[in-house]
């Protein structure tokens, strides 16, 4: 098995379609099929299941993908670093993002990366914090932007932002929001919240335990834009980060209320401590970081204080250096 076969295999595993993979690799379909057949013959195992709709990896194929992904990424990183000696930022960067980040800033960040770094191939996916961490560990992702988990997983991390989470209702909601709003005031309210699979729910559950209440939402939805729409059109309320509410706040469809004791969530970028971060990956992370800081700062201007208390803490660090990204937790 050589590097070319590894790249062909991973491309097909990622796209799930021979035609798309061949086009992406700039080769003809028979050449791709031949290389995959050689791999299957070499290992004596079926790597893909073929269907009328495409292909999917078998258990053996999934295992192979986990094993060779880090190898291919390390080789690609070496090539990128050599190119950087000529002043070019190039290469492929695969980043995972939690939903609140993906839905709020990914479109703008992607456009900036495309315009600023034409030699960078950027691939992004969204999911839960735990899933993103698993994929970074197995080498399927170069980096992930996640909610900082309570339990560390041995990944290197760098803080990006502490972002305020606020209580939100529709603009003309009948809910009487008390002065000096506390988390305990949510007890008994009709809420729509992310499910317990979601990283944000874990933050809310911890806060509820501290306040001595139990969260029993009427509705659970993991799509944050859908939560915002439900809040804007019903008497249900929610607690979400400001960037997730930004568009609804700016449009005047929902109203955000700060807690007297500020509630924040921390966002960080994580990567595998034994895998080097390329110049391209560093450049992409810096674009996302700046967009997040800008979005959080803008969203905060639409949020009302529930009482005359100091503004919520917001900590957006300066530019992230490559040395920062190499630090361990």
PDB file of C-alpha atoms in Angstrom:
ATOM      1  CA  UNK A   1       0.000   0.000   0.000  1.00  0.00           C
ATOM      2  CA  UNK A   2       1.441   3.361  -1.025  1.00  0.00           C
ATOM      3  CA  UNK A   3       0.483   6.956  -0.258  1.00  0.00           C
ATOM      4  CA  UNK A   4      -1.508   7.329  -3.469  1.00  0.00           C
ATOM      5  CA  UNK A   5      -3.670   4.306  -2.631  1.00  0.00           C
ATOM      6  CA  UNK A   6      -4.254   5.698   0.871  1.00  0.00           C
ATOM      7  CA  UNK A   7      -5.394   9.019  -0.570  1.00  0.00           C
ATOM      8  CA  UNK A   8      -7.673   7.306  -3.078  1.00  0.00           C
ATOM      9  CA  UNK A   9      -9.198   5.118  -0.367  1.00  0.00           C
ATOM     10  CA  UNK A  10      -9.829   8.028   2.024  1.00  0.00           C
ATOM     11  CA  UNK A  11     -11.345  10.188  -0.704  1.00  0.00           C
ATOM     12  CA  UNK A  12     -13.797   7.441  -1.675  1.00  0.00           C
ATOM     13  CA  UNK A  13     -14.619   6.746   1.984  1.00  0.00           C
ATOM     14  CA  UNK A  14     -15.351  10.437   2.521  1.00  0.00           C
ATOM     15  CA  UNK A  15     -17.449  11.050  -0.599  1.00  0.00           C
ATOM     16  CA  UNK A  16     -19.228   7.692  -0.699  1.00  0.00           C
ATOM     17  CA  UNK A  17     -19.443   7.942  -4.480  1.00  0.00           C
ATOM     18  CA  UNK A  18     -16.970   6.663  -7.095  1.00  0.00           C
ATOM     19  CA  UNK A  19     -17.854   9.349  -9.652  1.00  0.00           C
ATOM     20  CA  UNK A  20     -17.414  12.228  -7.190  1.00  0.00           C
ATOM     21  CA  UNK A  21     -14.226  10.749  -5.751  1.00  0.00           C
ATOM     22  CA  UNK A  22     -12.683  10.252  -9.198  1.00  0.00           C
ATOM     23  CA  UNK A  23     -13.584  13.814 -10.150  1.00  0.00           C
ATOM     24  CA  UNK A  24     -12.092  15.168  -6.931  1.00  0.00           C
ATOM     25  CA  UNK A  25      -8.914  13.135  -7.457  1.00  0.00           C
ATOM     26  CA  UNK A  26      -8.782  14.158 -11.131  1.00  0.00           C
ATOM     27  CA  UNK A  27      -8.587  10.556 -12.348  1.00  0.00           C
ATOM     28  CA  UNK A  28     -10.895   8.291 -14.354  1.00  0.00           C
ATOM     29  CA  UNK A  29     -13.289   5.977 -12.505  1.00  0.00           C
ATOM     30  CA  UNK A  30     -11.669   2.700 -13.700  1.00  0.00           C
ATOM     31  CA  UNK A  31      -8.318   3.832 -12.275  1.00  0.00           C
ATOM     32  CA  UNK A  32      -9.892   4.507  -8.882  1.00  0.00           C
ATOM     33  CA  UNK A  33     -11.780   1.212  -8.886  1.00  0.00           C
ATOM     34  CA  UNK A  34      -8.600  -0.658  -9.805  1.00  0.00           C
ATOM     35  CA  UNK A  35      -6.634   0.837  -6.907  1.00  0.00           C
ATOM     36  CA  UNK A  36      -9.413   0.003  -4.433  1.00  0.00           C
ATOM     37  CA  UNK A  37      -9.545  -3.548  -5.789  1.00  0.00           C
ATOM     38  CA  UNK A  38      -5.783  -3.853  -5.276  1.00  0.00           C
ATOM     39  CA  UNK A  39      -6.152  -2.729  -1.660  1.00  0.00           C
ATOM     40  CA  UNK A  40      -8.932  -5.230  -1.021  1.00  0.00           C
ATOM     41  CA  UNK A  41      -6.827  -8.001  -2.568  1.00  0.00           C
ATOM     42  CA  UNK A  42      -3.781  -6.960  -0.529  1.00  0.00           C
ATOM     43  CA  UNK A  43      -5.676  -7.046   2.777  1.00  0.00           C
ATOM     44  CA  UNK A  44      -7.916  -9.935   1.833  1.00  0.00           C
ATOM     45  CA  UNK A  45     -10.912  -7.974   3.099  1.00  0.00           C
ATOM     46  CA  UNK A  46     -13.857  -6.165   1.571  1.00  0.00           C
ATOM     47  CA  UNK A  47     -13.436  -2.459   2.261  1.00  0.00           C
ATOM     48  CA  UNK A  48     -16.609  -1.077   0.675  1.00  0.00           C
ATOM     49  CA  UNK A  49     -20.205  -2.198   0.265  1.00  0.00           C
ATOM     50  CA  UNK A  50     -21.499  -1.268  -3.190  1.00  0.00           C
ATOM     51  CA  UNK A  51     -25.122  -0.157  -3.630  1.00  0.00           C
ATOM     52  CA  UNK A  52     -27.167   1.576  -6.329  1.00  0.00           C
ATOM     53  CA  UNK A  53     -26.704   4.850  -4.415  1.00  0.00           C
ATOM     54  CA  UNK A  54     -22.935   4.699  -3.929  1.00  0.00           C
ATOM     55  CA  UNK A  55     -20.536   2.995  -1.554  1.00  0.00           C
ATOM     56  CA  UNK A  56     -20.088   2.812   2.204  1.00  0.00           C
ATOM     57  CA  UNK A  57     -17.189   1.489   4.248  1.00  0.00           C
ATOM     58  CA  UNK A  58     -17.419  -1.966   5.770  1.00  0.00           C
ATOM     59  CA  UNK A  59     -16.181  -2.508   9.363  1.00  0.00           C
ATOM     60  CA  UNK A  60     -12.781  -3.362   7.862  1.00  0.00           C
ATOM     61  CA  UNK A  61     -12.920  -0.200   5.776  1.00  0.00           C
ATOM     62  CA  UNK A  62     -13.766   1.915   8.808  1.00  0.00           C
ATOM     63  CA  UNK A  63     -10.833   0.432  10.698  1.00  0.00           C
ATOM     64  CA  UNK A  64      -8.484   1.137   7.801  1.00  0.00           C
ATOM     65  CA  UNK A  65      -9.697   4.730   7.565  1.00  0.00           C
ATOM     66  CA  UNK A  66      -8.962   5.289  11.258  1.00  0.00           C
ATOM     67  CA  UNK A  67      -5.487   3.836  10.913  1.00  0.00           C
ATOM     68  CA  UNK A  68      -4.288   5.615   7.776  1.00  0.00           C
ATOM     69  CA  UNK A  69      -5.952   9.027   8.223  1.00  0.00           C
ATOM     70  CA  UNK A  70      -3.211  10.264  10.596  1.00  0.00           C
ATOM     71  CA  UNK A  71      -0.497   8.972   8.238  1.00  0.00           C
ATOM     72  CA  UNK A  72      -1.900  10.794   5.212  1.00  0.00           C
ATOM     73  CA  UNK A  73      -2.446  13.989   7.214  1.00  0.00           C
ATOM     74  CA  UNK A  74       1.151  13.939   8.500  1.00  0.00           C
ATOM     75  CA  UNK A  75       2.506  13.543   4.960  1.00  0.00           C
ATOM     76  CA  UNK A  76       0.254  16.323   3.694  1.00  0.00           C
ATOM     77  CA  UNK A  77       1.391  18.507   6.591  1.00  0.00           C
ATOM     78  CA  UNK A  78       5.032  17.968   5.628  1.00  0.00           C
ATOM     79  CA  UNK A  79       4.238  19.032   2.062  1.00  0.00           C
ATOM     80  CA  UNK A  80       2.388  22.119   3.312  1.00  0.00           C
ATOM     81  CA  UNK A  81       5.276  23.152   5.532  1.00  0.00           C
ATOM     82  CA  UNK A  82       7.698  22.857   2.634  1.00  0.00           C
ATOM     83  CA  UNK A  83       5.395  25.037   0.530  1.00  0.00           C
ATOM     84  CA  UNK A  84       5.249  27.570   3.365  1.00  0.00           C
ATOM     85  CA  UNK A  85       8.980  28.115   2.976  1.00  0.00           C
ATOM     86  CA  UNK A  86       8.081  29.809  -0.303  1.00  0.00           C
ATOM     87  CA  UNK A  87       5.612  32.106   1.462  1.00  0.00           C
ATOM     88  CA  UNK A  88       2.474  30.203   0.401  1.00  0.00           C
ATOM     89  CA  UNK A  89      -0.241  29.010   2.782  1.00  0.00           C
ATOM     90  CA  UNK A  90      -1.673  25.895   1.208  1.00  0.00           C
ATOM     91  CA  UNK A  91      -3.064  22.451   1.936  1.00  0.00           C
ATOM     92  CA  UNK A  92      -6.205  20.710   3.106  1.00  0.00           C
ATOM     93  CA  UNK A  93      -7.764  21.568   6.481  1.00  0.00           C
ATOM     94  CA  UNK A  94     -10.589  19.502   7.981  1.00  0.00           C
ATOM     95  CA  UNK A  95     -12.357  21.211  10.896  1.00  0.00           C
ATOM     96  CA  UNK A  96     -15.279  20.155  13.060  1.00  0.00           C
ATOM     97  CA  UNK A  97     -17.536  22.760  14.657  1.00  0.00           C
ATOM     98  CA  UNK A  98     -20.277  22.619  17.230  1.00  0.00           C
ATOM     99  CA  UNK A  99     -23.663  23.576  15.805  1.00  0.00           C
ATOM    100  CA  UNK A 100     -23.895  26.995  17.466  1.00  0.00           C
ATOM    101  CA  UNK A 101     -20.624  28.024  15.806  1.00  0.00           C
ATOM    102  CA  UNK A 102     -21.393  26.432  12.438  1.00  0.00           C
ATOM    103  CA  UNK A 103     -24.827  28.045  12.157  1.00  0.00           C
ATOM    104  CA  UNK A 104     -23.703  31.491  13.257  1.00  0.00           C
ATOM    105  CA  UNK A 105     -20.344  32.141  11.596  1.00  0.00           C
ATOM    106  CA  UNK A 106     -19.359  29.269   9.267  1.00  0.00           C
ATOM    107  CA  UNK A 107     -20.705  30.858   6.087  1.00  0.00           C
ATOM    108  CA  UNK A 108     -18.789  34.083   6.677  1.00  0.00           C
ATOM    109  CA  UNK A 109     -15.636  32.256   7.800  1.00  0.00           C
ATOM    110  CA  UNK A 110     -15.683  29.999   4.741  1.00  0.00           C
ATOM    111  CA  UNK A 111     -16.000  32.979   2.394  1.00  0.00           C
ATOM    112  CA  UNK A 112     -13.080  34.715   4.126  1.00  0.00           C
ATOM    113  CA  UNK A 113     -10.864  31.621   3.906  1.00  0.00           C
ATOM    114  CA  UNK A 114     -11.671  31.210   0.196  1.00  0.00           C
ATOM    115  CA  UNK A 115     -10.824  34.842  -0.565  1.00  0.00           C
ATOM    116  CA  UNK A 116      -7.773  35.179   1.662  1.00  0.00           C
ATOM    117  CA  UNK A 117      -6.177  31.752   1.134  1.00  0.00           C
ATOM    118  CA  UNK A 118      -6.887  30.526  -2.415  1.00  0.00           C
ATOM    119  CA  UNK A 119      -4.472  27.583  -2.048  1.00  0.00           C
ATOM    120  CA  UNK A 120      -6.216  26.219   1.056  1.00  0.00           C
ATOM    121  CA  UNK A 121      -8.798  23.453   0.651  1.00  0.00           C
ATOM    122  CA  UNK A 122     -11.203  23.854   3.581  1.00  0.00           C
ATOM    123  CA  UNK A 123     -13.595  21.122   4.711  1.00  0.00           C
ATOM    124  CA  UNK A 124     -15.980  21.632   7.644  1.00  0.00           C
ATOM    125  CA  UNK A 125     -18.564  19.516   9.420  1.00  0.00           C
ATOM    126  CA  UNK A 126     -20.747  20.116  12.464  1.00  0.00           C
ATOM    127  CA  UNK A 127     -21.743  17.931  15.376  1.00  0.00           C
ATOM    128  CA  UNK A 128     -21.717  17.425  19.125  1.00  0.00           C
ATOM    129  CA  UNK A 129     -18.679  18.226  21.252  1.00  0.00           C
ATOM    130  CA  UNK A 130     -18.112  14.574  22.214  1.00  0.00           C
ATOM    131  CA  UNK A 131     -18.323  13.460  18.584  1.00  0.00           C
ATOM    132  CA  UNK A 132     -15.886  16.148  17.453  1.00  0.00           C
ATOM    133  CA  UNK A 133     -13.395  15.124  20.141  1.00  0.00           C
ATOM    134  CA  UNK A 134     -13.617  11.475  19.074  1.00  0.00           C
ATOM    135  CA  UNK A 135     -12.928  12.435  15.464  1.00  0.00           C
ATOM    136  CA  UNK A 136      -9.928  14.558  16.426  1.00  0.00           C
ATOM    137  CA  UNK A 137      -8.584  11.649  18.472  1.00  0.00           C
ATOM    138  CA  UNK A 138      -8.917   9.206  15.560  1.00  0.00           C
ATOM    139  CA  UNK A 139      -7.425  11.647  13.037  1.00  0.00           C
ATOM    140  CA  UNK A 140     -10.587  12.239  11.023  1.00  0.00           C
ATOM    141  CA  UNK A 141     -10.388  15.938  11.901  1.00  0.00           C
ATOM    142  CA  UNK A 142      -7.361  18.211  12.087  1.00  0.00           C
ATOM    143  CA  UNK A 143      -9.060  20.512  14.591  1.00  0.00           C
ATOM    144  CA  UNK A 144     -12.402  21.013  16.279  1.00  0.00           C
ATOM    145  CA  UNK A 145     -14.125  24.079  17.725  1.00  0.00           C
ATOM    146  CA  UNK A 146     -16.055  22.824  20.753  1.00  0.00           C
ATOM    147  CA  UNK A 147     -17.684  23.695  24.053  1.00  0.00           C
ATOM    148  CA  UNK A 148     -15.032  23.129  26.698  1.00  0.00           C
ATOM    149  CA  UNK A 149     -15.964  19.779  28.288  1.00  0.00           C
ATOM    150  CA  UNK A 150     -15.926  19.178  32.029  1.00  0.00           C
ATOM    151  CA  UNK A 151     -13.747  16.108  31.558  1.00  0.00           C
ATOM    152  CA  UNK A 152     -10.503  16.389  29.611  1.00  0.00           C
ATOM    153  CA  UNK A 153      -9.770  13.790  26.966  1.00  0.00           C
ATOM    154  CA  UNK A 154      -6.030  14.199  26.495  1.00  0.00           C
ATOM    155  CA  UNK A 155      -6.364  16.595  23.568  1.00  0.00           C
ATOM    156  CA  UNK A 156      -4.352  19.781  23.250  1.00  0.00           C
ATOM    157  CA  UNK A 157      -6.609  22.822  23.533  1.00  0.00           C
ATOM    158  CA  UNK A 158      -6.566  26.597  23.310  1.00  0.00           C
ATOM    159  CA  UNK A 159      -9.233  28.918  24.640  1.00  0.00           C
ATOM    160  CA  UNK A 160     -11.049  31.045  22.061  1.00  0.00           C
ATOM    161  CA  UNK A 161     -13.913  32.796  23.811  1.00  0.00           C
ATOM    162  CA  UNK A 162     -16.070  32.964  26.930  1.00  0.00           C
ATOM    163  CA  UNK A 163     -19.547  33.706  25.623  1.00  0.00           C
ATOM    164  CA  UNK A 164     -22.629  34.820  27.513  1.00  0.00           C
ATOM    165  CA  UNK A 165     -25.732  32.631  27.635  1.00  0.00           C
ATOM    166  CA  UNK A 166     -29.027  34.471  28.101  1.00  0.00           C
ATOM    167  CA  UNK A 167     -32.681  33.822  28.845  1.00  0.00           C
ATOM    168  CA  UNK A 168     -34.741  34.464  25.709  1.00  0.00           C
ATOM    169  CA  UNK A 169     -38.455  34.952  25.055  1.00  0.00           C
ATOM    170  CA  UNK A 170     -40.477  36.314  22.164  1.00  0.00           C
ATOM    171  CA  UNK A 171     -40.613  40.083  22.146  1.00  0.00           C
ATOM    172  CA  UNK A 172     -44.193  40.375  23.419  1.00  0.00           C
ATOM    173  CA  UNK A 173     -44.031  37.362  25.727  1.00  0.00           C
ATOM    174  CA  UNK A 174     -46.382  37.312  28.726  1.00  0.00           C
ATOM    175  CA  UNK A 175     -43.554  35.988  30.910  1.00  0.00           C
ATOM    176  CA  UNK A 176     -42.709  38.483  33.624  1.00  0.00           C
ATOM    177  CA  UNK A 177     -38.924  38.454  33.802  1.00  0.00           C
ATOM    178  CA  UNK A 178     -37.909  39.469  37.346  1.00  0.00           C
ATOM    179  CA  UNK A 179     -35.226  41.981  38.177  1.00  0.00           C
ATOM    180  CA  UNK A 180     -32.021  40.292  39.205  1.00  0.00           C
ATOM    181  CA  UNK A 181     -32.915  37.259  37.101  1.00  0.00           C
ATOM    182  CA  UNK A 182     -31.512  34.059  38.595  1.00  0.00           C
ATOM    183  CA  UNK A 183     -31.323  30.601  37.101  1.00  0.00           C
ATOM    184  CA  UNK A 184     -33.677  29.320  39.810  1.00  0.00           C
ATOM    185  CA  UNK A 185     -36.386  31.585  38.315  1.00  0.00           C
ATOM    186  CA  UNK A 186     -36.564  29.162  35.364  1.00  0.00           C
ATOM    187  CA  UNK A 187     -38.107  26.462  37.528  1.00  0.00           C
ATOM    188  CA  UNK A 188     -41.675  25.804  36.388  1.00  0.00           C
ATOM    189  CA  UNK A 189     -41.371  27.745  33.113  1.00  0.00           C
ATOM    190  CA  UNK A 190     -42.219  26.177  29.762  1.00  0.00           C
ATOM    191  CA  UNK A 191     -38.860  25.811  28.043  1.00  0.00           C
ATOM    192  CA  UNK A 192     -37.510  24.594  24.712  1.00  0.00           C
ATOM    193  CA  UNK A 193     -33.921  23.376  25.098  1.00  0.00           C
ATOM    194  CA  UNK A 194     -31.309  21.223  23.366  1.00  0.00           C
ATOM    195  CA  UNK A 195     -31.418  17.531  24.291  1.00  0.00           C
ATOM    196  CA  UNK A 196     -29.044  15.917  26.764  1.00  0.00           C
ATOM    197  CA  UNK A 197     -26.819  14.828  23.846  1.00  0.00           C
ATOM    198  CA  UNK A 198     -25.957  18.474  23.283  1.00  0.00           C
ATOM    199  CA  UNK A 199     -22.991  20.199  24.937  1.00  0.00           C
ATOM    200  CA  UNK A 200     -25.089  23.264  25.779  1.00  0.00           C
ATOM    201  CA  UNK A 201     -27.569  21.124  27.701  1.00  0.00           C
ATOM    202  CA  UNK A 202     -24.742  19.825  29.882  1.00  0.00           C
ATOM    203  CA  UNK A 203     -23.899  23.414  30.818  1.00  0.00           C
ATOM    204  CA  UNK A 204     -27.534  24.153  31.641  1.00  0.00           C
ATOM    205  CA  UNK A 205     -27.949  20.966  33.684  1.00  0.00           C
ATOM    206  CA  UNK A 206     -24.901  21.839  35.773  1.00  0.00           C
ATOM    207  CA  UNK A 207     -26.287  25.326  36.377  1.00  0.00           C
ATOM    208  CA  UNK A 208     -29.697  23.885  37.293  1.00  0.00           C
ATOM    209  CA  UNK A 209     -28.133  21.533  39.834  1.00  0.00           C
ATOM    210  CA  UNK A 210     -26.306  24.463  41.398  1.00  0.00           C
ATOM    211  CA  UNK A 211     -29.550  26.464  41.544  1.00  0.00           C
ATOM    212  CA  UNK A 212     -31.457  23.534  43.057  1.00  0.00           C
ATOM    213  CA  UNK A 213     -33.947  23.088  40.229  1.00  0.00           C
ATOM    214  CA  UNK A 214     -34.675  20.370  37.678  1.00  0.00           C
ATOM    215  CA  UNK A 215     -34.957  21.181  33.994  1.00  0.00           C
ATOM    216  CA  UNK A 216     -38.049  19.642  32.421  1.00  0.00           C
ATOM    217  CA  UNK A 217     -38.347  21.235  28.974  1.00  0.00           C
ATOM    218  CA  UNK A 218     -41.632  20.993  27.100  1.00  0.00           C
ATOM    219  CA  UNK A 219     -39.702  20.539  23.849  1.00  0.00           C
ATOM    220  CA  UNK A 220     -36.171  19.338  23.089  1.00  0.00           C
ATOM    221  CA  UNK A 221     -34.549  20.328  19.774  1.00  0.00           C
ATOM    222  CA  UNK A 222     -30.884  20.113  18.877  1.00  0.00           C
ATOM    223  CA  UNK A 223     -31.140  22.463  15.895  1.00  0.00           C
ATOM    224  CA  UNK A 224     -30.568  25.856  17.489  1.00  0.00           C
ATOM    225  CA  UNK A 225     -32.159  27.843  14.658  1.00  0.00           C
ATOM    226  CA  UNK A 226     -35.325  25.802  15.185  1.00  0.00           C
ATOM    227  CA  UNK A 227     -35.271  26.590  18.917  1.00  0.00           C
ATOM    228  CA  UNK A 228     -35.041  30.287  18.076  1.00  0.00           C
ATOM    229  CA  UNK A 229     -38.037  30.037  15.726  1.00  0.00           C
ATOM    230  CA  UNK A 230     -40.117  28.220  18.347  1.00  0.00           C
ATOM    231  CA  UNK A 231     -39.317  30.900  20.920  1.00  0.00           C
ATOM    232  CA  UNK A 232     -40.163  33.692  18.455  1.00  0.00           C
ATOM    233  CA  UNK A 233     -43.595  32.224  17.672  1.00  0.00           C
ATOM    234  CA  UNK A 234     -44.777  30.726  20.995  1.00  0.00           C
ATOM    235  CA  UNK A 235     -44.845  31.455  24.724  1.00  0.00           C
ATOM    236  CA  UNK A 236     -41.964  29.049  25.323  1.00  0.00           C
ATOM    237  CA  UNK A 237     -38.601  30.401  26.471  1.00  0.00           C
ATOM    238  CA  UNK A 238     -35.015  29.171  26.212  1.00  0.00           C
ATOM    239  CA  UNK A 239     -31.442  29.751  27.354  1.00  0.00           C
ATOM    240  CA  UNK A 240     -28.878  29.937  24.554  1.00  0.00           C
ATOM    241  CA  UNK A 241     -25.541  31.589  23.726  1.00  0.00           C
ATOM    242  CA  UNK A 242     -25.869  35.071  22.277  1.00  0.00           C
ATOM    243  CA  UNK A 243     -24.423  34.110  18.886  1.00  0.00           C
ATOM    244  CA  UNK A 244     -27.143  31.473  18.438  1.00  0.00           C
ATOM    245  CA  UNK A 245     -29.777  34.175  19.093  1.00  0.00           C
ATOM    246  CA  UNK A 246     -28.008  36.930  17.159  1.00  0.00           C
ATOM    247  CA  UNK A 247     -30.227  37.096  14.071  1.00  0.00           C
ATOM    248  CA  UNK A 248     -33.465  36.871  16.063  1.00  0.00           C
ATOM    249  CA  UNK A 249     -32.267  39.536  18.511  1.00  0.00           C
ATOM    250  CA  UNK A 250     -31.236  41.873  15.697  1.00  0.00           C
ATOM    251  CA  UNK A 251     -34.577  41.368  13.935  1.00  0.00           C
ATOM    252  CA  UNK A 252     -36.467  42.135  17.129  1.00  0.00           C
ATOM    253  CA  UNK A 253     -38.249  38.778  17.106  1.00  0.00           C
ATOM    254  CA  UNK A 254     -36.882  37.637  20.474  1.00  0.00           C
ATOM    255  CA  UNK A 255     -35.747  39.437  23.584  1.00  0.00           C
ATOM    256  CA  UNK A 256     -32.661  38.395  25.527  1.00  0.00           C
ATOM    257  CA  UNK A 257     -32.265  38.889  29.280  1.00  0.00           C
ATOM    258  CA  UNK A 258     -29.007  38.633  31.182  1.00  0.00           C
ATOM    259  CA  UNK A 259     -28.811  36.671  34.399  1.00  0.00           C
ATOM    260  CA  UNK A 260     -27.788  38.674  37.471  1.00  0.00           C
ATOM    261  CA  UNK A 261     -24.965  36.181  37.993  1.00  0.00           C
ATOM    262  CA  UNK A 262     -23.571  35.929  34.448  1.00  0.00           C
ATOM    263  CA  UNK A 263     -23.845  32.513  32.799  1.00  0.00           C
ATOM    264  CA  UNK A 264     -21.154  31.774  30.216  1.00  0.00           C
ATOM    265  CA  UNK A 265     -19.930  28.912  28.094  1.00  0.00           C
ATOM    266  CA  UNK A 266     -16.326  28.534  26.981  1.00  0.00           C
ATOM    267  CA  UNK A 267     -15.349  27.723  23.408  1.00  0.00           C
ATOM    268  CA  UNK A 268     -11.965  26.202  22.575  1.00  0.00           C
ATOM    269  CA  UNK A 269     -10.093  24.709  19.635  1.00  0.00           C
ATOM    270  CA  UNK A 270      -8.692  21.208  20.205  1.00  0.00           C
ATOM    271  CA  UNK A 271      -6.266  19.032  18.269  1.00  0.00           C
ATOM    272  CA  UNK A 272      -4.278  15.868  18.801  1.00  0.00           C
ATOM    273  CA  UNK A 273      -1.160  16.671  20.859  1.00  0.00           C
ATOM    274  CA  UNK A 274       1.041  14.372  18.764  1.00  0.00           C
ATOM    275  CA  UNK A 275       0.040  15.812  15.410  1.00  0.00           C
ATOM    276  CA  UNK A 276       1.528  19.050  14.163  1.00  0.00           C
ATOM    277  CA  UNK A 277      -0.730  21.961  13.234  1.00  0.00           C
ATOM    278  CA  UNK A 278      -0.113  23.210   9.715  1.00  0.00           C
ATOM    279  CA  UNK A 279       0.133  26.846   8.721  1.00  0.00           C
ATOM    280  CA  UNK A 280      -3.104  26.419   6.771  1.00  0.00           C
ATOM    281  CA  UNK A 281      -4.939  25.038   9.824  1.00  0.00           C
ATOM    282  CA  UNK A 282      -3.647  27.875  11.963  1.00  0.00           C
ATOM    283  CA  UNK A 283      -4.837  30.425   9.388  1.00  0.00           C
ATOM    284  CA  UNK A 284      -8.327  28.878   9.240  1.00  0.00           C
ATOM    285  CA  UNK A 285      -8.663  28.819  13.034  1.00  0.00           C
ATOM    286  CA  UNK A 286      -7.696  32.473  13.267  1.00  0.00           C
ATOM    287  CA  UNK A 287     -10.421  33.419  10.766  1.00  0.00           C
ATOM    288  CA  UNK A 288     -13.040  31.460  12.746  1.00  0.00           C
ATOM    289  CA  UNK A 289     -11.826  32.917  16.055  1.00  0.00           C
ATOM    290  CA  UNK A 290     -12.135  36.493  14.832  1.00  0.00           C
ATOM    291  CA  UNK A 291     -15.602  35.874  13.383  1.00  0.00           C
ATOM    292  CA  UNK A 292     -16.746  34.371  16.691  1.00  0.00           C
ATOM    293  CA  UNK A 293     -15.465  37.283  18.731  1.00  0.00           C
ATOM    294  CA  UNK A 294     -17.114  39.764  16.357  1.00  0.00           C
ATOM    295  CA  UNK A 295     -20.439  37.876  16.393  1.00  0.00           C
ATOM    296  CA  UNK A 296     -20.512  37.588  20.185  1.00  0.00           C
ATOM    297  CA  UNK A 297     -19.662  41.259  20.626  1.00  0.00           C
ATOM    298  CA  UNK A 298     -22.391  42.314  18.197  1.00  0.00           C
ATOM    299  CA  UNK A 299     -25.030  39.997  19.714  1.00  0.00           C
ATOM    300  CA  UNK A 300     -24.335  41.286  23.221  1.00  0.00           C
ATOM    301  CA  UNK A 301     -25.488  44.774  22.239  1.00  0.00           C
ATOM    302  CA  UNK A 302     -29.061  43.489  21.798  1.00  0.00           C
ATOM    303  CA  UNK A 303     -29.316  41.833  25.225  1.00  0.00           C
ATOM    304  CA  UNK A 304     -31.052  43.492  28.168  1.00  0.00           C
ATOM    305  CA  UNK A 305     -29.708  43.450  31.697  1.00  0.00           C
ATOM    306  CA  UNK A 306     -32.305  42.118  34.131  1.00  0.00           C
ATOM    307  CA  UNK A 307     -31.026  44.414  36.883  1.00  0.00           C
ATOM    308  CA  UNK A 308     -28.350  47.093  37.333  1.00  0.00           C
ATOM    309  CA  UNK A 309     -25.475  44.633  37.551  1.00  0.00           C
ATOM    310  CA  UNK A 310     -22.004  44.774  35.973  1.00  0.00           C
ATOM    311  CA  UNK A 311     -21.903  43.645  32.325  1.00  0.00           C
ATOM    312  CA  UNK A 312     -21.418  39.937  31.740  1.00  0.00           C
ATOM    313  CA  UNK A 313     -17.837  38.860  31.491  1.00  0.00           C
ATOM    314  CA  UNK A 314     -16.665  38.341  27.972  1.00  0.00           C
ATOM    315  CA  UNK A 315     -13.168  37.243  27.266  1.00  0.00           C
ATOM    316  CA  UNK A 316     -12.020  37.040  23.670  1.00  0.00           C
ATOM    317  CA  UNK A 317      -8.305  36.457  23.473  1.00  0.00           C
ATOM    318  CA  UNK A 318      -6.092  38.120  21.004  1.00  0.00           C
ATOM    319  CA  UNK A 319      -4.748  36.444  17.947  1.00  0.00           C
ATOM    320  CA  UNK A 320      -4.013  32.742  18.455  1.00  0.00           C
ATOM    321  CA  UNK A 321      -0.397  31.882  17.728  1.00  0.00           C
ATOM    322  CA  UNK A 322       0.905  28.587  16.416  1.00  0.00           C
ATOM    323  CA  UNK A 323       2.681  28.149  19.749  1.00  0.00           C
ATOM    324  CA  UNK A 324      -0.699  28.487  21.504  1.00  0.00           C
ATOM    325  CA  UNK A 325      -2.197  25.743  19.380  1.00  0.00           C
ATOM    326  CA  UNK A 326       0.669  23.455  20.281  1.00  0.00           C
ATOM    327  CA  UNK A 327       0.064  23.808  24.028  1.00  0.00           C
ATOM    328  CA  UNK A 328      -1.385  20.891  25.941  1.00  0.00           C
ATOM    329  CA  UNK A 329      -4.427  21.297  28.225  1.00  0.00           C
TER     330      UNK A 329
END
